[in-house]
mmCIF file of C-alpha atoms and ligand atoms in Angstrom:
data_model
loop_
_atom_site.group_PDB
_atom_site.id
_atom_site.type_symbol
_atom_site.label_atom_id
_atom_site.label_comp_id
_atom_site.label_asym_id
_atom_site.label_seq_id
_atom_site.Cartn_x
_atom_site.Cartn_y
_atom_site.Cartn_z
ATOM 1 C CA UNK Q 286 -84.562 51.913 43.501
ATOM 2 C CA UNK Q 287 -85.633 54.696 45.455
ATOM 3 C CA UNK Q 288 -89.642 53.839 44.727
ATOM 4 C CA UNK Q 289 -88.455 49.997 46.020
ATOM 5 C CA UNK Q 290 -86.585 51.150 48.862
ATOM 6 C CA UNK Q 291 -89.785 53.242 49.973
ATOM 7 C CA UNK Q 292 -91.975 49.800 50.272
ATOM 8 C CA UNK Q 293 -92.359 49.412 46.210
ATOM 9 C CA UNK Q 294 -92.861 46.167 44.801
ATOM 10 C CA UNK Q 295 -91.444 45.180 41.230
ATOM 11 C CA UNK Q 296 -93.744 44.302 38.399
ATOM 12 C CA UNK Q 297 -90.942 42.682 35.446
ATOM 13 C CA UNK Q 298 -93.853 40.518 33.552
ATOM 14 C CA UNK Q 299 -96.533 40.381 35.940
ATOM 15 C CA UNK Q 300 -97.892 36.946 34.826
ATOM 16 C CA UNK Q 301 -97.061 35.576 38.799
ATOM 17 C CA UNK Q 302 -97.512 39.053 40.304
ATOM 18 C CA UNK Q 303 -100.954 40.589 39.226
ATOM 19 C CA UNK Q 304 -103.021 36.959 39.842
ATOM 20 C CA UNK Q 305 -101.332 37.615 43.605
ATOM 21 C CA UNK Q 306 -102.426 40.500 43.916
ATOM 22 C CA UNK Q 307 -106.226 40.178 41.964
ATOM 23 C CA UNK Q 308 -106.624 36.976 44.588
ATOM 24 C CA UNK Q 309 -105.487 39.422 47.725
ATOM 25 C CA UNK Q 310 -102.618 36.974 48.461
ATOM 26 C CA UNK Q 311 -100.135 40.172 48.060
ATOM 27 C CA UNK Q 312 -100.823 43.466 48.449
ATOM 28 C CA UNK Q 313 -99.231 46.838 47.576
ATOM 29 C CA UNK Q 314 -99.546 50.374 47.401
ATOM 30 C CA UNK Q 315 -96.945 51.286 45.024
ATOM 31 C CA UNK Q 316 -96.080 48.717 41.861
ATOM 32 C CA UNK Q 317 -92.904 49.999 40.108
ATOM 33 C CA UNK Q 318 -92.467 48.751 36.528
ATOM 34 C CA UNK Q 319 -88.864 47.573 36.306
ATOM 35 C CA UNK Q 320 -88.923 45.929 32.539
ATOM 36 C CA UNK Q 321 -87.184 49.247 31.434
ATOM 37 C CA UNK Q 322 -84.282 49.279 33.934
ATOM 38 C CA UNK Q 323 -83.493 45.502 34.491
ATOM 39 C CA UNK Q 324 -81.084 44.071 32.458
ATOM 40 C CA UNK Q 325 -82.364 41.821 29.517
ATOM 41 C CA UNK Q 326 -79.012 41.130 27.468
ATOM 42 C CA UNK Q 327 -77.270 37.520 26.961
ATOM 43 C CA UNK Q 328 -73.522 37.454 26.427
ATOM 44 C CA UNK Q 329 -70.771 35.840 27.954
ATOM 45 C CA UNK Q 330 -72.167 33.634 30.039
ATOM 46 C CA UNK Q 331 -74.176 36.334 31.898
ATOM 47 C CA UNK Q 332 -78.161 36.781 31.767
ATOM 48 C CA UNK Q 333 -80.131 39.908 32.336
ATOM 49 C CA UNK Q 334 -82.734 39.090 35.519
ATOM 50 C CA UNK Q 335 -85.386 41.109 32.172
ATOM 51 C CA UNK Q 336 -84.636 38.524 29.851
ATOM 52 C CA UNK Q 337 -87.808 36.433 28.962
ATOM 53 C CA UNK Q 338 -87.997 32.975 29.224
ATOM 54 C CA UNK Q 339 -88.972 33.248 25.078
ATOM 55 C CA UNK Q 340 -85.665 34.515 24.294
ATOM 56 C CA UNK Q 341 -84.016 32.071 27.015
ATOM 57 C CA UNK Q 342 -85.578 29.256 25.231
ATOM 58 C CA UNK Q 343 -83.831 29.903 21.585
ATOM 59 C CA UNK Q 344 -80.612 31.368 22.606
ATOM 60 C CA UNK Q 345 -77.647 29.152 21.612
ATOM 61 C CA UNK Q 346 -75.239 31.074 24.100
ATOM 62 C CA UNK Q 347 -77.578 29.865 26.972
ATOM 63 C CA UNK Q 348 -76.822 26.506 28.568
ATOM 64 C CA UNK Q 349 -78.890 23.176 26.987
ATOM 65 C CA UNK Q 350 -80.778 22.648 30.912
ATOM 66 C CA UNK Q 351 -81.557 26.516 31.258
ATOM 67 C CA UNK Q 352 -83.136 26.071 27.770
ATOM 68 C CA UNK Q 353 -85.036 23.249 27.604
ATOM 69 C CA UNK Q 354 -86.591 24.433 31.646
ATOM 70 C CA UNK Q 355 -87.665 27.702 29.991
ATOM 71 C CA UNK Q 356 -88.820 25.810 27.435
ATOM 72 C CA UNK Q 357 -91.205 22.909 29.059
ATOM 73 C CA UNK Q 358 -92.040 25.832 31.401
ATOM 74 C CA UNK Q 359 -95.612 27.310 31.251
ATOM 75 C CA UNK Q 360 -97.012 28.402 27.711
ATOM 76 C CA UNK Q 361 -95.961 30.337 24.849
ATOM 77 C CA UNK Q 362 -97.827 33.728 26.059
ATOM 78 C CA UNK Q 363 -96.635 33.495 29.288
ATOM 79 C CA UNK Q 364 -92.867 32.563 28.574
ATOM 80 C CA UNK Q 365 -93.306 36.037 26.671
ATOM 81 C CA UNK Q 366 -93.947 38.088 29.348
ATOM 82 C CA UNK Q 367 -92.398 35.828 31.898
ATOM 83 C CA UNK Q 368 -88.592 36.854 32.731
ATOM 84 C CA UNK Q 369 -86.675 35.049 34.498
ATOM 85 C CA UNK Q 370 -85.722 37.451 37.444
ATOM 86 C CA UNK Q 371 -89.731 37.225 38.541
ATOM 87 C CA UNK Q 372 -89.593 33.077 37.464
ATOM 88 C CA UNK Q 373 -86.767 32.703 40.048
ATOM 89 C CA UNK Q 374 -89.486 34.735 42.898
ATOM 90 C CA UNK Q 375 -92.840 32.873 42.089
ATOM 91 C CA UNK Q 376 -94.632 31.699 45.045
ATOM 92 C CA UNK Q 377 -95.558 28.361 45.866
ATOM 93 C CA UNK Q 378 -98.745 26.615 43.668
ATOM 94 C CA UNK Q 379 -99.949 24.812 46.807
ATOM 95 C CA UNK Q 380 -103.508 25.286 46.190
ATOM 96 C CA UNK Q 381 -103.958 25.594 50.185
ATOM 97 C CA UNK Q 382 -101.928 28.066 50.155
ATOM 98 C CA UNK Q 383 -103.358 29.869 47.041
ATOM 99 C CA UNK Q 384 -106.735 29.460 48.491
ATOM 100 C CA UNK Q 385 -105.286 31.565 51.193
ATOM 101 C CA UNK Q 386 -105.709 28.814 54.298
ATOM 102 C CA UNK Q 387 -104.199 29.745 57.239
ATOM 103 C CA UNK Q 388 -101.268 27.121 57.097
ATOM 104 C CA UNK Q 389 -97.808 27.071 57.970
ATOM 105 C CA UNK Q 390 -96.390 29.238 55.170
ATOM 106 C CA UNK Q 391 -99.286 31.838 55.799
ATOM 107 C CA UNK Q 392 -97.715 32.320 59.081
ATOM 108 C CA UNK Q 393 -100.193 29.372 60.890
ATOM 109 C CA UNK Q 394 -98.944 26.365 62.705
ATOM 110 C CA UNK Q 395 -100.098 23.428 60.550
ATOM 111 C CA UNK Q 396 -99.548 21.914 56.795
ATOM 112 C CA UNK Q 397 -103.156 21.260 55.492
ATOM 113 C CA UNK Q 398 -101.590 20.094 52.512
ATOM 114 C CA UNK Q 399 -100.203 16.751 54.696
ATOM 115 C CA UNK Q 400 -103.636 16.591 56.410
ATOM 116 C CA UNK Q 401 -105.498 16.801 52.983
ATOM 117 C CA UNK Q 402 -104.507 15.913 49.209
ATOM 118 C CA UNK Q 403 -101.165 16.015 48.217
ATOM 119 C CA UNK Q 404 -99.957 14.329 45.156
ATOM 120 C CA UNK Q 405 -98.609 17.602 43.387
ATOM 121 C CA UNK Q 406 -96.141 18.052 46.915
ATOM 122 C CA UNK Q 407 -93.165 17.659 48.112
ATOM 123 C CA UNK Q 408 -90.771 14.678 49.013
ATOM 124 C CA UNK Q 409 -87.987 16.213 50.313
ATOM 125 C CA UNK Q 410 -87.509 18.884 52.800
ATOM 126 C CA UNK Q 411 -90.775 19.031 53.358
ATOM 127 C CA UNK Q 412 -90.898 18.297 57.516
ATOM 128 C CA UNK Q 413 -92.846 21.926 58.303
ATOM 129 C CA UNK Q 414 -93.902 22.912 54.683
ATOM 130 C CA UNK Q 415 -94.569 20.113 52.260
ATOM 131 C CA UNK Q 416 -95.041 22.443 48.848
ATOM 132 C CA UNK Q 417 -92.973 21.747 45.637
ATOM 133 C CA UNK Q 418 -91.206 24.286 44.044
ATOM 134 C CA UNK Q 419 -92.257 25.299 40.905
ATOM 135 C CA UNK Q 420 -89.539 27.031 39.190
ATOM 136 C CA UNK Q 421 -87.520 24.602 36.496
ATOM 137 C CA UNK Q 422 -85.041 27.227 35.501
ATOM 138 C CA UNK Q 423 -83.975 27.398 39.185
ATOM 139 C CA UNK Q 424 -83.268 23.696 39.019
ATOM 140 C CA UNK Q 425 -81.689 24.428 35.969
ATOM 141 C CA UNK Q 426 -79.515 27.037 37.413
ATOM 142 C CA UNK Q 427 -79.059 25.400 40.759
ATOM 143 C CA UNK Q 428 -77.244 22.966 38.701
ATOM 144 C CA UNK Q 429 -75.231 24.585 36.598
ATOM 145 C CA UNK Q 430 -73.947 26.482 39.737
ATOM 146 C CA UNK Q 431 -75.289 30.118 38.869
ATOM 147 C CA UNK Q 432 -74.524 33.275 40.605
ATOM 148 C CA UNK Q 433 -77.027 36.190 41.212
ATOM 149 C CA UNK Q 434 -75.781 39.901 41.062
ATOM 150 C CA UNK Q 435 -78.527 41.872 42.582
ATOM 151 C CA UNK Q 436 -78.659 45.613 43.434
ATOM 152 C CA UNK Q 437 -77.155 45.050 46.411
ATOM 153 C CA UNK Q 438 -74.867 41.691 46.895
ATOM 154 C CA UNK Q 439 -73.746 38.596 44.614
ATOM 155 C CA UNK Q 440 -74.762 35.325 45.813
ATOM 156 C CA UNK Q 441 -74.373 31.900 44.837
ATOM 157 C CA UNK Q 442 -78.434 30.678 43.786
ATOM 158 C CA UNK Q 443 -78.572 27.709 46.307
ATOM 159 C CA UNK Q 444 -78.266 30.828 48.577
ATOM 160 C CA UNK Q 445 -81.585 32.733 47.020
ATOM 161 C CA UNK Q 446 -83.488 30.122 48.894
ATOM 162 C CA UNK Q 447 -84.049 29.111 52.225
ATOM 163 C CA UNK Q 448 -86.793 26.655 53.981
ATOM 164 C CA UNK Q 449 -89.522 28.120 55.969
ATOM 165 C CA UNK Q 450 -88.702 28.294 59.649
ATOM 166 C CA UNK Q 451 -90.848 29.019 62.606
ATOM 167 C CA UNK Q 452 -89.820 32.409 63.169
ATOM 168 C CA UNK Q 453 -89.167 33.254 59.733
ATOM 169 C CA UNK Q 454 -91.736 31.613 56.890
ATOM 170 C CA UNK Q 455 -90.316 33.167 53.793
ATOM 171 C CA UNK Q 456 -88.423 30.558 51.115
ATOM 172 C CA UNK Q 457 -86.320 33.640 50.048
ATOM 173 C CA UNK Q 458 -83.532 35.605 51.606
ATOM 174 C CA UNK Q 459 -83.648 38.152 49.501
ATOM 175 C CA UNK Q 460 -84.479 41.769 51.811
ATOM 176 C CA UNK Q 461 -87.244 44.163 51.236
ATOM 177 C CA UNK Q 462 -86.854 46.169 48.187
ATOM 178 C CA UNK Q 463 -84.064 44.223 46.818
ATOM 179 C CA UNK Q 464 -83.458 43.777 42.966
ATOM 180 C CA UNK Q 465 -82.119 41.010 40.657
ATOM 181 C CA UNK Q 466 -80.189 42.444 37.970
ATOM 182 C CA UNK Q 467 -78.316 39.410 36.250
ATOM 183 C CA UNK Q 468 -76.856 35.755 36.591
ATOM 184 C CA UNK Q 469 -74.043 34.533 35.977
ATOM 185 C CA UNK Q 470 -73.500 31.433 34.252
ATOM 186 C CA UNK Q 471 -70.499 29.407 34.442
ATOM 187 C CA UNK Q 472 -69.146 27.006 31.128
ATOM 188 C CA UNK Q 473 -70.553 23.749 31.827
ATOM 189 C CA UNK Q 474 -69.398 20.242 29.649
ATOM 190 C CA UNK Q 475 -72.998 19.535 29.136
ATOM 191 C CA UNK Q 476 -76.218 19.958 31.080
ATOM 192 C CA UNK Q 477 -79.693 18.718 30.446
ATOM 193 C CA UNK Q 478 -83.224 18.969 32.183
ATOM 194 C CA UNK Q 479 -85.746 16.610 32.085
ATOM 195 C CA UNK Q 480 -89.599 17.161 33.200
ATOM 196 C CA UNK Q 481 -92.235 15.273 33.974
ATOM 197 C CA UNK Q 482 -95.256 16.858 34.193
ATOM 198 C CA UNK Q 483 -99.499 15.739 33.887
ATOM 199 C CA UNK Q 484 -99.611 16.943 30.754
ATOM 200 C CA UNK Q 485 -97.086 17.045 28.054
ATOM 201 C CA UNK Q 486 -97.081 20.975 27.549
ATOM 202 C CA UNK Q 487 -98.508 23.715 30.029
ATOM 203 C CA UNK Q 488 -98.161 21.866 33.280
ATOM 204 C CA UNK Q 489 -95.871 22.637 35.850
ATOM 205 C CA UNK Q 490 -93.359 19.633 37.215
ATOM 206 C CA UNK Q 491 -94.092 17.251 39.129
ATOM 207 C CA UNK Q 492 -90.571 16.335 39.348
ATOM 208 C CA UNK Q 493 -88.232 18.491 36.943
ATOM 209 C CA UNK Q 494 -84.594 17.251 37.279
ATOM 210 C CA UNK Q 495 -81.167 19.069 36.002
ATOM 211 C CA UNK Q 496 -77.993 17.821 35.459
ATOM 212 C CA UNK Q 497 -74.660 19.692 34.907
ATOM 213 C CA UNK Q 498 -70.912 17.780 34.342
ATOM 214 C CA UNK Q 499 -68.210 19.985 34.837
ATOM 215 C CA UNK Q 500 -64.915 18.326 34.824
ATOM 216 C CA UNK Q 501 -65.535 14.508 36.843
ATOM 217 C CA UNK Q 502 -68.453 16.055 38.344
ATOM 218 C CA UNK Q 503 -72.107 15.645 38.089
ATOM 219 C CA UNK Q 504 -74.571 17.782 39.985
ATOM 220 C CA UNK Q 505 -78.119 17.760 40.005
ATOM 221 C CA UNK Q 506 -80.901 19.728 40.942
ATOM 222 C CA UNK Q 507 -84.741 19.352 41.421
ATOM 223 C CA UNK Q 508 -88.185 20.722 41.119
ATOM 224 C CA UNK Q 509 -91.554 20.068 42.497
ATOM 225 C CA UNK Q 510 -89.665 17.926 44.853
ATOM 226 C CA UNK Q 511 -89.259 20.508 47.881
ATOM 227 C CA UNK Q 512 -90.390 23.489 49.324
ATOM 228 C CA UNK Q 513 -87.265 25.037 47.406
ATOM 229 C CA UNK Q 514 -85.131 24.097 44.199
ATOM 230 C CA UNK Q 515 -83.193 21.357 45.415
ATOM 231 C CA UNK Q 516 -79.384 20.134 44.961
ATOM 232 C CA UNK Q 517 -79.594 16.569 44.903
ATOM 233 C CA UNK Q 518 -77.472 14.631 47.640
ATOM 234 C CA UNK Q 519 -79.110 11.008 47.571
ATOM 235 C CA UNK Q 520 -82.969 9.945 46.926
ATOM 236 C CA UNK Q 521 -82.969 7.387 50.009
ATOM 237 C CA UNK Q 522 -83.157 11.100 52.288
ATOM 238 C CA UNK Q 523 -85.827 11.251 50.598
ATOM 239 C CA UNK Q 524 -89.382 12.096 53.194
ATOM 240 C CA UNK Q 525 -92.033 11.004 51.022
ATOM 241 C CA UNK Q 526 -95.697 11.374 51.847
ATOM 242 C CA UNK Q 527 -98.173 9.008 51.065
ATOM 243 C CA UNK Q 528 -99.535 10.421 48.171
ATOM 244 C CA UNK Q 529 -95.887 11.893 47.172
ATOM 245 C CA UNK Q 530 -94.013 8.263 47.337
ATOM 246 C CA UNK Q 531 -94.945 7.545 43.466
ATOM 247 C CA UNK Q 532 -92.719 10.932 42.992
ATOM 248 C CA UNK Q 533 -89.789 9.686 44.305
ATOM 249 C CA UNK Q 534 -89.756 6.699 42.134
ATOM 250 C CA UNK Q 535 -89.924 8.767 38.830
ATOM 251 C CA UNK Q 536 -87.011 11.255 40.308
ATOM 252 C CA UNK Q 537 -85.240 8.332 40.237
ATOM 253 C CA UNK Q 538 -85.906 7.392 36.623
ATOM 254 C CA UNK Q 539 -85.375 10.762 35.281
ATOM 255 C CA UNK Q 540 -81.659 11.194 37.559
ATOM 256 C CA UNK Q 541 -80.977 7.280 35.646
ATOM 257 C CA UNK Q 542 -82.141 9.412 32.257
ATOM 258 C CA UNK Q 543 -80.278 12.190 33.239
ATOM 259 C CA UNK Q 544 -77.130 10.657 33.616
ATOM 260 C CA UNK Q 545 -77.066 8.700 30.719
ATOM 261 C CA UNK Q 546 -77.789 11.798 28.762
ATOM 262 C CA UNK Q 547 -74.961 13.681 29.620
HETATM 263 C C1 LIG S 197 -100.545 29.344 34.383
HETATM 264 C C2 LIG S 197 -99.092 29.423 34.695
HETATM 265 C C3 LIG S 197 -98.274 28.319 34.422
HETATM 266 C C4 LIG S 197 -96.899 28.387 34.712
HETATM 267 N N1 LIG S 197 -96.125 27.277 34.481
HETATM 268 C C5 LIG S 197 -94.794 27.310 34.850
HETATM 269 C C6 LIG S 197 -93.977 26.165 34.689
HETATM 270 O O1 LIG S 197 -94.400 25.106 34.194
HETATM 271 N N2 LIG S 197 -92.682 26.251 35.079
HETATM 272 C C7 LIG S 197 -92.152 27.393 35.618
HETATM 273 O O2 LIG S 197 -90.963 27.428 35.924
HETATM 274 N N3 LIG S 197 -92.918 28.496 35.779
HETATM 275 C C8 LIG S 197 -94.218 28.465 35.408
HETATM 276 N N4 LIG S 197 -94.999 29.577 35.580
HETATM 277 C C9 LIG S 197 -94.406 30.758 36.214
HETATM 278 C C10 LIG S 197 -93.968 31.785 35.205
HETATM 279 O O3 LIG S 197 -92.823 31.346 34.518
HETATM 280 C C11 LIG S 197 -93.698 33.040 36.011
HETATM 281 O O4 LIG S 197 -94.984 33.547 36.360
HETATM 282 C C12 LIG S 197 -92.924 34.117 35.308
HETATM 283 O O5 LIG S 197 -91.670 33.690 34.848
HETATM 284 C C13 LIG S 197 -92.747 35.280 36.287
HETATM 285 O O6 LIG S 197 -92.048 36.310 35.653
HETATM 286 P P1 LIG S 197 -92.687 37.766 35.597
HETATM 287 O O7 LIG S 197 -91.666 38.632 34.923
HETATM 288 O O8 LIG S 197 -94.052 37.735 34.975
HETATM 289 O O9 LIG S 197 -92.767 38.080 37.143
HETATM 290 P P2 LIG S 197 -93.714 39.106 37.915
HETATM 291 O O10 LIG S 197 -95.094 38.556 38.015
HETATM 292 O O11 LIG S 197 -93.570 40.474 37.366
HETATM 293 O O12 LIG S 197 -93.001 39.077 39.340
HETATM 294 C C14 LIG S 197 -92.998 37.891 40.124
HETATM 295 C C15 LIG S 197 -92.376 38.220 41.483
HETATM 296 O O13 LIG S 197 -90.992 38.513 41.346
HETATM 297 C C16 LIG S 197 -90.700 39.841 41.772
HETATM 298 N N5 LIG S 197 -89.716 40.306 40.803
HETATM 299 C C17 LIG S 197 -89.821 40.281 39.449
HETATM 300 N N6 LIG S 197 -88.646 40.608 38.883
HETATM 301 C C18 LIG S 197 -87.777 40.852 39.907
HETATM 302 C C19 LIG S 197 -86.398 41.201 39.979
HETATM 303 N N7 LIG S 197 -85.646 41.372 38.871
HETATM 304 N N8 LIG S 197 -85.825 41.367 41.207
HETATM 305 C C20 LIG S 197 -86.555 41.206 42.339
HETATM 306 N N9 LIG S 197 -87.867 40.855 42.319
HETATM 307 C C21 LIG S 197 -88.464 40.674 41.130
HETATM 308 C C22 LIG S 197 -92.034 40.575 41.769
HETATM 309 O O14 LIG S 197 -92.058 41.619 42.714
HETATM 310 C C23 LIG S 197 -92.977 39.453 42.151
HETATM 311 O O15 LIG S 197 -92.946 39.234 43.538
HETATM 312 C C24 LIG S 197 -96.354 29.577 35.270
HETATM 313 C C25 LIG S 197 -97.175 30.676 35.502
HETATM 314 C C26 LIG S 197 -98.525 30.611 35.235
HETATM 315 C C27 LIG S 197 -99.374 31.807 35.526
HETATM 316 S S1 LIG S 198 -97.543 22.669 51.792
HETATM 317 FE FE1 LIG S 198 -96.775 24.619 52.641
HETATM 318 S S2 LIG S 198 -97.977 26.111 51.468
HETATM 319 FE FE2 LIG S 198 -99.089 24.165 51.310
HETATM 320 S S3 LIG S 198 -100.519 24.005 53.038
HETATM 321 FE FE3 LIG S 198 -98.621 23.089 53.722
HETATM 322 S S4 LIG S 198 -97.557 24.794 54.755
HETATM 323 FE FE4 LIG S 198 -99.080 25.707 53.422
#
């Protein structure tokens, strides 16, 4: 904690973290391995923030939406390196924005991505920043209703996130230095996640969509449909761009599919 505190950054699996920093898009002085502190265990409805998204996959004591997201997510090598502490904190794909352009998220004052191509973005939230997030778990545990016990605070997960404003451009509210140890996963009546994706395997969403009944009621959550996970209101607030619209038409088919599901 004290390496962290002194400007740090954490390296859990290092499959999001090391391209960053081979590509220059972060940049550190100190990496401190955490794999051997974090939690990793799976009991009682809570998760260790070291728990791979291999063993998230197979466990029966982890929700059916959790599993199947860690399971449609990424590839078998990666999912076993891959926790989901560092899954929760990957940055955006936007290619603009991994190609380092000087847009809005990189501190600029325009989106190339709504000037340019955009099919893979976002249709919701998306007035400043139109990327998609990539995480499924996080839709996964936005709707299941997780908590997040860090070194420092508990917070519900809708609260991990924020949208890029002008005078701060970070999706995150979590502070410098600042650790996730474990989730907390409530009982849910049934939950499922449904992806769809270019490619049936090794492709990330381009819309993801989780569903969670507890008691009479239904919430759902989304990937690649906003700069952050998103809880699910209503489609028609929906801000599609032109080459996002076709997205919005399969959320809707796989909220239908969803919902019958459960
Ligand atoms: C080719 C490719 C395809 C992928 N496809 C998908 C996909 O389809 N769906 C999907 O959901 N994901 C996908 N991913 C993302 C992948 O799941 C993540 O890269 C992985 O889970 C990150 O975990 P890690 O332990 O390797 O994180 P690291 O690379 O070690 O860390 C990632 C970030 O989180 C921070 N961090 C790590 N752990 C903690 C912690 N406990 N507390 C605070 N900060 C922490 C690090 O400092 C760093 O900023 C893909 C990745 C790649 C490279
Ligand atoms: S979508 Fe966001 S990350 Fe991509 S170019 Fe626009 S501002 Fe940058």
């Amino acid at each position: 904690m004290a390496a962290l505190a002194g400007g740090g950054r954490a390296l859990a699996g290092g499959t999001e973290l090391v391209p960053l920093l081979k590509e220059g898009l972060v940049t550190a002085e100190l990496l401190v391995d955490v794999t051997g502190v974090l939690p990793r265990g799976i009991s009682d409805g809570t998760i260790g923030a070291g728990a791979t998204l291999a063993e998230l996959e197979v466990d029966p004591q982890v929700p059916a939406a959790l599993r199947e997201a860690c399971r449609l997510a990424a590839s078998p090598q990666l999912r076993n390196m891959g926790t989901i502490g560092g899954n929760l904190l990957q940055a955006t794909r936007c290619w603009y924005w991994r190609l380092d352009y000087p847009c809005y998220l990189h501190g600029g004052d325009r989106c190339h991505a709504k000037e340019g191509q955009h099919r893979e973005h976002a249709f919701l939230g998306n007035e400043l920043c139109a990327s998609a997030h990539p995480s499924d778990p996080a839709a996964a545990l936005l709707a299941l209703g997780a908590t997040i016990r860090t070194d420092r605070r508990e917070l519900p997960i809708a609260e991990l996130y924020r949208l890029p404003t002008a005078d701060d451009r970070s999706t995150t509210t979590l502070e410098p230095g600042e650790l996730i140890l474990e989730l907390a996963v409530p009982d849910v009546d049934s939950s499922v996640y449904l992806k769809a994706m270019d490619r049936k395997r090794w492709s990330f969403a381009l819309v993801g969509v989780a569903a969670a009944r507890v008691g009479g009621e239904t919430r759902i959550a989304l990937s690649g449909a906003a700069p952050i996970p998103w809880l699910l209101e209503s489609l028609d607030a929906a801000t599609p761009l032109p080459g996002t619209a076709y997205k919005v038409e399969i959320a809707r088919t796989l909220v239908d599919r969803a919902i019958a599901a459960l």
